[in-house]
Amino acid sequence: MDLTHSPSDEAFRAEARAWLRAHVPSERLPSLETEEGFAAHRVWEAELAADRWSVVNWPAEYGGRDADLWRWLVFEEEYYAAGAPGRVVQNGVSLLAPTLFDHGTREQRARVLPPMASGEVVWAQAWSEPEAGSDLAALTSRAVRTAGGWLLSGQKTWSSRAAFADRAFGLFRSEPGTPKPHQGLTYLMFDLRAPGVTVRPIGRLDGRPAFAELFLDEVFVPDEDVIGEPGRGWRIAMSATGSERGLMLRSPGRFLASADRLLALWHAQGSPASAHDRVADALIGARAYQLFTHAAASRLMEGAPAGPESSLNKVFWSEYDIALHETALELLGEEGGAADTDWSEGYVFSLAGPIYAGTNEIQRDIIAERLLGLPKGRR
Amino acid sequence: MRFLLDTEQRAFAGSLDAMLTAADTPSVVRAWGRGEHGPGRALWSRLAKAGVFALAAPETYDGVGPLPVELAVAFVELGRHAVPGPLVETVTAAVLLAGLEDPGPAERLLPALVSGEAMATVAPGPGSYALDGDAATTRLSLDPDTGGLRLSPGHGPVRPSLDPARRPTPLSPGGELLATHPPALAHALVWARLAVAAQALGLGLALLDRTVAYVGQRTQFGVPIGSFQAVKHRLADAKVALEFARPLVFGAAVTLDPADVAAAKVTACEAAYATARTALQLHGAIGYTAEYDLSLWLTKATALRTVWGSPGECRGTVLAAAARRSAALNADDRRR
Ligand SMILES: Cc1cc2nc3c(=O)[nH]c(=O)nc-3n(C[C@H](O)[C@H](O)[C@H](O)COP(=O)(O)OP(=O)(O)OC[C@H]3O[C@@H](n4cnc5c(N)ncnc54)[C@H](O)[C@@H]3O)c2cc1C
């Protein structure tokens, strides 16, 4: 067992740190859930991409640095320790890109990935529907064959950042009446500004338009925007959910930095004994998550599949994130009720953690049935 | 970086597990709780033969150590099988003795601990109870006035404990003075906490395994209770807690940093304790009986929480170290 990075990975860390020191904006960017904040975050993504720091683990031909998992983790630690802005490209980078690497065509990768990496085209995930949340396979929006492509109709909802994003990817029913609900689905990409698309922003808890519902009325999608084989969309889409729940969505660097900020806040408030245990638990939790990730990365580097273990991740980080923010708000006292601080923004966001990326109830079912081997019950 | 056990370490765990499974530890635990040390001693010498007590001792004293990762591997298995006796204390004594400036006591006492002929116990603080002072032959106590390390000449009556297999005893005052200010005291505490953390992790894993097996076989309302979501979700939470304690334990074994070890101790013990609560609940009334073997694991999970550093003390260690680290970082920043 070994917990040290190689000298070359440490050199990579130093390079990333130096770049971030020189480039991270000294003023906090406005919330990326606002129009001006979204625009400011795009500019930041372009700056990252210009020096190939936006997607370090991608192949160089698409704007990355061919970094392996260790370097990606190192970069993430430095990124969050430097207090760099949240990533507006997250959905595309953590969900669509891995799918395209596994199932896309060369042409799709060459066309889609570079502008995704630079923030020029920001992607939204259009999976959920009003009647298809946890039971995603119950989705009813349709893709109907037409000359040279497909016509999409129906309604999607809770699509993060779709209020300001450019394009979306989602599952559509292309063969109605199949024996099983997850058969006959097609996974495709579409333009949020195409004729027939109506985007209605939805205010989240704090009123900010963090997600949107999409109304689709015979929206044309050319064949080249179908991912994988038509009718096989479920399997293709599901291959990315492990990475959504797992480490690619929430790297340990983020929580290590949050725990350090919490510790600083605790000290700034006079180190009240009442929060002693919870501040310690935040530090310990960040370390636990980091080490858990090191073990997972070690296995992945040896070729093991991600597997249902990513459900453990999801439950852990989502509960952790809320506990950390609750502690911060409590330490802030009256100030903790203010809605315009980093901590309150983080708190509101953390509350959604147990809901998105597969609710924690669904994750607990997966853990119980697939990791502990308990009998399947009624869903 | 490769943060995984290697093949040999996994094989070591597997062989201890097989040996302990065959040894019928529940009956050993019950005998130990009655003060019958025979079966426990027999098991102890088999553990010594397997190399368990050599891991903390350096080669000069017949050991193979220090091998903290292997020690953690072994203690997970000892915890999994609820092995009784002053296991943690014997390891702690080995580290303490090996770290004395005067090699005399270690030369005299350590080889017998490594070979399993002798068991040791250590009082964690001046005047505090030592585990199994009646079974141990090497009893180390700290002088309340001077903090000196003494070889205690005897022990007082066994005090009943929530875990019947833990038999705390006061140590008799006086005895040979081994060192005035044992320099390895803090380091020995790190090993003690690491061993407890690993033991608690193993205990929690065993509680989870037993409970998963039970809920798969017990039926109510015509179906296994393990198919009920309320039952599943409690077990899933136990799994999450244990799987996130595991890397802390092994990470602490790699770094031997006191704060990492404290973090592992509090987290593994809390995870094991929470799993014990879940195990008790999901077993229903049968879990609440002394006859049923589950009780042997349940009571130990309660005991381990508070020995060798309470949850609060361990969290304090973590916070103090983090404060030092951030002060150092800030000073670094100012120099830049
Ligand atoms: C901030 C945020 C961002 C999101 N972003 C996106 C996005 O970008 N794209 C997208 O497609 N979707 C997105 N979602 C939607 C998210 O994926 C869904 O909310 C989620 O899948 C749950 O669906 P639901 O909200 O319909 O809840 P429901 O499925 O109606 O569930 C309601 C409650 O019932 C529980 N429940 C349901 N079924 C079971 C069961 N079998 N066993 C036990 N409990 C059950 C759930 O766990 C939950 O607690 C986002 C949601 C949030 C909050």
PDB file of N, CA, C and O and ligand atoms in Angstrom, chain A residues 125-128 133-134 158-160 211 352 355-356 359 361-362 365 379, chain B residues 229, ligand 1:
ATOM      1  N   GLN A 125     -28.488  17.892 -19.580  1.00  0.00           N
ATOM      2  CA  GLN A 125     -28.923  16.488 -19.591  1.00  0.00           C
ATOM      3  C   GLN A 125     -30.449  16.470 -19.569  1.00  0.00           C
ATOM      4  O   GLN A 125     -31.060  16.957 -18.613  1.00  0.00           O
ATOM      5  N   ALA A 126     -31.048  15.911 -20.600  1.00  0.00           N
ATOM      6  CA  ALA A 126     -32.513  15.882 -20.679  1.00  0.00           C
ATOM      7  C   ALA A 126     -32.997  14.442 -20.530  1.00  0.00           C
ATOM      8  O   ALA A 126     -33.383  13.796 -21.504  1.00  0.00           O
ATOM      9  N   TRP A 127     -32.945  13.967 -19.310  1.00  0.00           N
ATOM     10  CA  TRP A 127     -33.395  12.599 -19.041  1.00  0.00           C
ATOM     11  C   TRP A 127     -34.777  12.601 -18.392  1.00  0.00           C
ATOM     12  O   TRP A 127     -35.699  11.972 -18.859  1.00  0.00           O
ATOM     13  N   SER A 128     -34.893  13.317 -17.264  1.00  0.00           N
ATOM     14  CA  SER A 128     -36.128  13.241 -16.467  1.00  0.00           C
ATOM     15  C   SER A 128     -37.322  13.806 -17.224  1.00  0.00           C
ATOM     16  O   SER A 128     -37.186  14.692 -18.062  1.00  0.00           O
ATOM     17  N   GLY A 133     -39.171   9.967 -13.118  1.00  0.00           N
ATOM     18  CA  GLY A 133     -38.075  10.460 -12.279  1.00  0.00           C
ATOM     19  C   GLY A 133     -37.205   9.286 -11.885  1.00  0.00           C
ATOM     20  O   GLY A 133     -36.368   8.840 -12.666  1.00  0.00           O
ATOM     21  N   SER A 134     -37.463   8.741 -10.705  1.00  0.00           N
ATOM     22  CA  SER A 134     -36.721   7.537 -10.300  1.00  0.00           C
ATOM     23  C   SER A 134     -36.975   6.399 -11.276  1.00  0.00           C
ATOM     24  O   SER A 134     -36.089   5.607 -11.565  1.00  0.00           O
ATOM     25  N   TRP A 158     -36.514  19.285 -15.157  1.00  0.00           N
ATOM     26  CA  TRP A 158     -35.392  19.366 -14.199  1.00  0.00           C
ATOM     27  C   TRP A 158     -34.046  19.335 -14.905  1.00  0.00           C
ATOM     28  O   TRP A 158     -33.090  18.782 -14.399  1.00  0.00           O
ATOM     29  N   SER A 159     -33.988  19.909 -16.057  1.00  0.00           N
ATOM     30  CA  SER A 159     -32.765  19.829 -16.835  1.00  0.00           C
ATOM     31  C   SER A 159     -31.818  20.938 -16.369  1.00  0.00           C
ATOM     32  O   SER A 159     -32.043  22.120 -16.635  1.00  0.00           O
ATOM     33  N   SER A 160     -30.760  20.530 -15.654  1.00  0.00           N
ATOM     34  CA  SER A 160     -29.856  21.501 -15.030  1.00  0.00           C
ATOM     35  C   SER A 160     -29.245  22.422 -16.057  1.00  0.00           C
ATOM     36  O   SER A 160     -28.744  21.962 -17.082  1.00  0.00           O
ATOM     37  N   PHE A 211     -32.527  25.055 -13.158  1.00  0.00           N
ATOM     38  CA  PHE A 211     -32.931  24.033 -14.124  1.00  0.00           C
ATOM     39  C   PHE A 211     -34.126  24.531 -14.935  1.00  0.00           C
ATOM     40  O   PHE A 211     -34.602  25.648 -14.719  1.00  0.00           O
ATOM     41  N   ALA A 352     -29.820  19.351  -2.846  1.00  0.00           N
ATOM     42  CA  ALA A 352     -30.304  18.559  -3.975  1.00  0.00           C
ATOM     43  C   ALA A 352     -29.491  17.278  -4.166  1.00  0.00           C
ATOM     44  O   ALA A 352     -29.926  16.374  -4.880  1.00  0.00           O
ATOM     45  N   ILE A 355     -31.025  13.955  -4.162  1.00  0.00           N
ATOM     46  CA  ILE A 355     -32.132  13.778  -5.107  1.00  0.00           C
ATOM     47  C   ILE A 355     -31.627  13.494  -6.523  1.00  0.00           C
ATOM     48  O   ILE A 355     -32.084  12.552  -7.177  1.00  0.00           O
ATOM     49  N   TYR A 356     -30.658  14.302  -7.004  1.00  0.00           N
ATOM     50  CA  TYR A 356     -30.259  14.096  -8.411  1.00  0.00           C
ATOM     51  C   TYR A 356     -29.239  12.949  -8.521  1.00  0.00           C
ATOM     52  O   TYR A 356     -28.780  12.419  -7.517  1.00  0.00           O
ATOM     53  N   THR A 359     -31.787   9.101  -6.843  1.00  0.00           N
ATOM     54  CA  THR A 359     -31.982   9.478  -5.433  1.00  0.00           C
ATOM     55  C   THR A 359     -31.251   8.490  -4.524  1.00  0.00           C
ATOM     56  O   THR A 359     -30.961   7.354  -4.911  1.00  0.00           O
ATOM     57  N   GLU A 361     -32.389   6.930  -2.105  1.00  0.00           N
ATOM     58  CA  GLU A 361     -33.193   5.727  -1.851  1.00  0.00           C
ATOM     59  C   GLU A 361     -32.892   4.673  -2.923  1.00  0.00           C
ATOM     60  O   GLU A 361     -32.736   3.487  -2.621  1.00  0.00           O
ATOM     61  N   ILE A 362     -32.824   5.131  -4.161  1.00  0.00           N
ATOM     62  CA  ILE A 362     -32.525   4.201  -5.254  1.00  0.00           C
ATOM     63  C   ILE A 362     -31.103   3.641  -5.075  1.00  0.00           C
ATOM     64  O   ILE A 362     -30.848   2.449  -5.282  1.00  0.00           O
ATOM     65  N   ASP A 365     -31.075   0.966  -2.491  1.00  0.00           N
ATOM     66  CA  ASP A 365     -31.579  -0.293  -3.052  1.00  0.00           C
ATOM     67  C   ASP A 365     -30.463  -1.019  -3.802  1.00  0.00           C
ATOM     68  O   ASP A 365     -30.307  -2.238  -3.685  1.00  0.00           O
ATOM     69  N   ARG A 379     -40.605  -2.589  -6.249  1.00  0.00           N
ATOM     70  CA  ARG A 379     -40.106  -1.243  -6.527  1.00  0.00           C
ATOM     71  C   ARG A 379     -41.232  -0.236  -6.349  1.00  0.00           C
ATOM     72  O   ARG A 379     -42.255  -0.370  -6.941  1.00  0.00           O
TER      73      ARG A 379
ATOM     74  N   GLN B 229     -37.881  -2.654   2.194  1.00  0.00           N
ATOM     75  CA  GLN B 229     -36.958  -1.560   1.919  1.00  0.00           C
ATOM     76  C   GLN B 229     -36.413  -0.907   3.192  1.00  0.00           C
ATOM     77  O   GLN B 229     -35.243  -0.513   3.250  1.00  0.00           O
TER      78      GLN B 229
HETATM   79  C1  LIG C   1     -30.896  20.141  -8.569  1.00  0.00           C
HETATM   80  C2  LIG C   1     -31.387  19.086  -9.481  1.00  0.00           C
HETATM   81  C3  LIG C   1     -30.821  18.946 -10.722  1.00  0.00           C
HETATM   82  C4  LIG C   1     -31.279  17.994 -11.595  1.00  0.00           C
HETATM   83  N1  LIG C   1     -30.726  17.945 -12.831  1.00  0.00           N
HETATM   84  C5  LIG C   1     -31.218  17.084 -13.738  1.00  0.00           C
HETATM   85  C6  LIG C   1     -30.726  17.094 -15.070  1.00  0.00           C
HETATM   86  O1  LIG C   1     -29.842  17.868 -15.398  1.00  0.00           O
HETATM   87  N2  LIG C   1     -31.274  16.273 -15.953  1.00  0.00           N
HETATM   88  C7  LIG C   1     -32.254  15.395 -15.615  1.00  0.00           C
HETATM   89  O2  LIG C   1     -32.681  14.654 -16.460  1.00  0.00           O
HETATM   90  N3  LIG C   1     -32.747  15.348 -14.362  1.00  0.00           N
HETATM   91  C8  LIG C   1     -32.250  16.189 -13.423  1.00  0.00           C
HETATM   92  N4  LIG C   1     -32.748  16.179 -12.149  1.00  0.00           N
HETATM   93  C9  LIG C   1     -33.856  15.285 -11.829  1.00  0.00           C
HETATM   94  C10 LIG C   1     -33.459  14.113 -10.973  1.00  0.00           C
HETATM   95  O3  LIG C   1     -32.723  13.193 -11.700  1.00  0.00           O
HETATM   96  C11 LIG C   1     -34.765  13.533 -10.416  1.00  0.00           C
HETATM   97  O4  LIG C   1     -35.286  14.495  -9.533  1.00  0.00           O
HETATM   98  C12 LIG C   1     -34.577  12.227  -9.703  1.00  0.00           C
HETATM   99  O5  LIG C   1     -34.287  11.201 -10.608  1.00  0.00           O
HETATM  100  C13 LIG C   1     -35.796  11.839  -8.870  1.00  0.00           C
HETATM  101  O6  LIG C   1     -36.966  11.906  -9.607  1.00  0.00           O
HETATM  102  P1  LIG C   1     -38.226  12.719  -9.075  1.00  0.00           P
HETATM  103  O7  LIG C   1     -37.768  14.060  -8.701  1.00  0.00           O
HETATM  104  O8  LIG C   1     -39.270  12.580 -10.090  1.00  0.00           O
HETATM  105  O9  LIG C   1     -38.652  12.010  -7.755  1.00  0.00           O
HETATM  106  P2  LIG C   1     -39.571  10.688  -7.625  1.00  0.00           P
HETATM  107  O10 LIG C   1     -39.007   9.621  -8.467  1.00  0.00           O
HETATM  108  O11 LIG C   1     -40.979  11.071  -7.765  1.00  0.00           O
HETATM  109  O12 LIG C   1     -39.261  10.337  -6.117  1.00  0.00           O
HETATM  110  C14 LIG C   1     -39.820  11.077  -5.021  1.00  0.00           C
HETATM  111  C15 LIG C   1     -39.317  10.413  -3.751  1.00  0.00           C
HETATM  112  O13 LIG C   1     -39.758   9.053  -3.742  1.00  0.00           O
HETATM  113  C16 LIG C   1     -38.665   8.208  -3.598  1.00  0.00           C
HETATM  114  N5  LIG C   1     -38.849   7.010  -4.390  1.00  0.00           N
HETATM  115  C17 LIG C   1     -39.229   6.879  -5.655  1.00  0.00           C
HETATM  116  N6  LIG C   1     -39.210   5.600  -6.038  1.00  0.00           N
HETATM  117  C18 LIG C   1     -38.773   4.898  -4.973  1.00  0.00           C
HETATM  118  C19 LIG C   1     -38.507   3.532  -4.716  1.00  0.00           C
HETATM  119  N7  LIG C   1     -38.654   2.588  -5.650  1.00  0.00           N
HETATM  120  N8  LIG C   1     -38.089   3.202  -3.492  1.00  0.00           N
HETATM  121  C20 LIG C   1     -37.915   4.134  -2.532  1.00  0.00           C
HETATM  122  N9  LIG C   1     -38.130   5.419  -2.717  1.00  0.00           N
HETATM  123  C21 LIG C   1     -38.550   5.793  -3.917  1.00  0.00           C
HETATM  124  C22 LIG C   1     -37.485   8.992  -4.153  1.00  0.00           C
HETATM  125  O14 LIG C   1     -36.267   8.496  -3.657  1.00  0.00           O
HETATM  126  C23 LIG C   1     -37.809  10.366  -3.676  1.00  0.00           C
HETATM  127  O15 LIG C   1     -37.377  10.506  -2.346  1.00  0.00           O
HETATM  128  C24 LIG C   1     -32.300  17.114 -11.224  1.00  0.00           C
HETATM  129  C25 LIG C   1     -32.864  17.234  -9.963  1.00  0.00           C
HETATM  130  C26 LIG C   1     -32.415  18.193  -9.080  1.00  0.00           C
HETATM  131  C27 LIG C   1     -33.045  18.296  -7.737  1.00  0.00           C
END
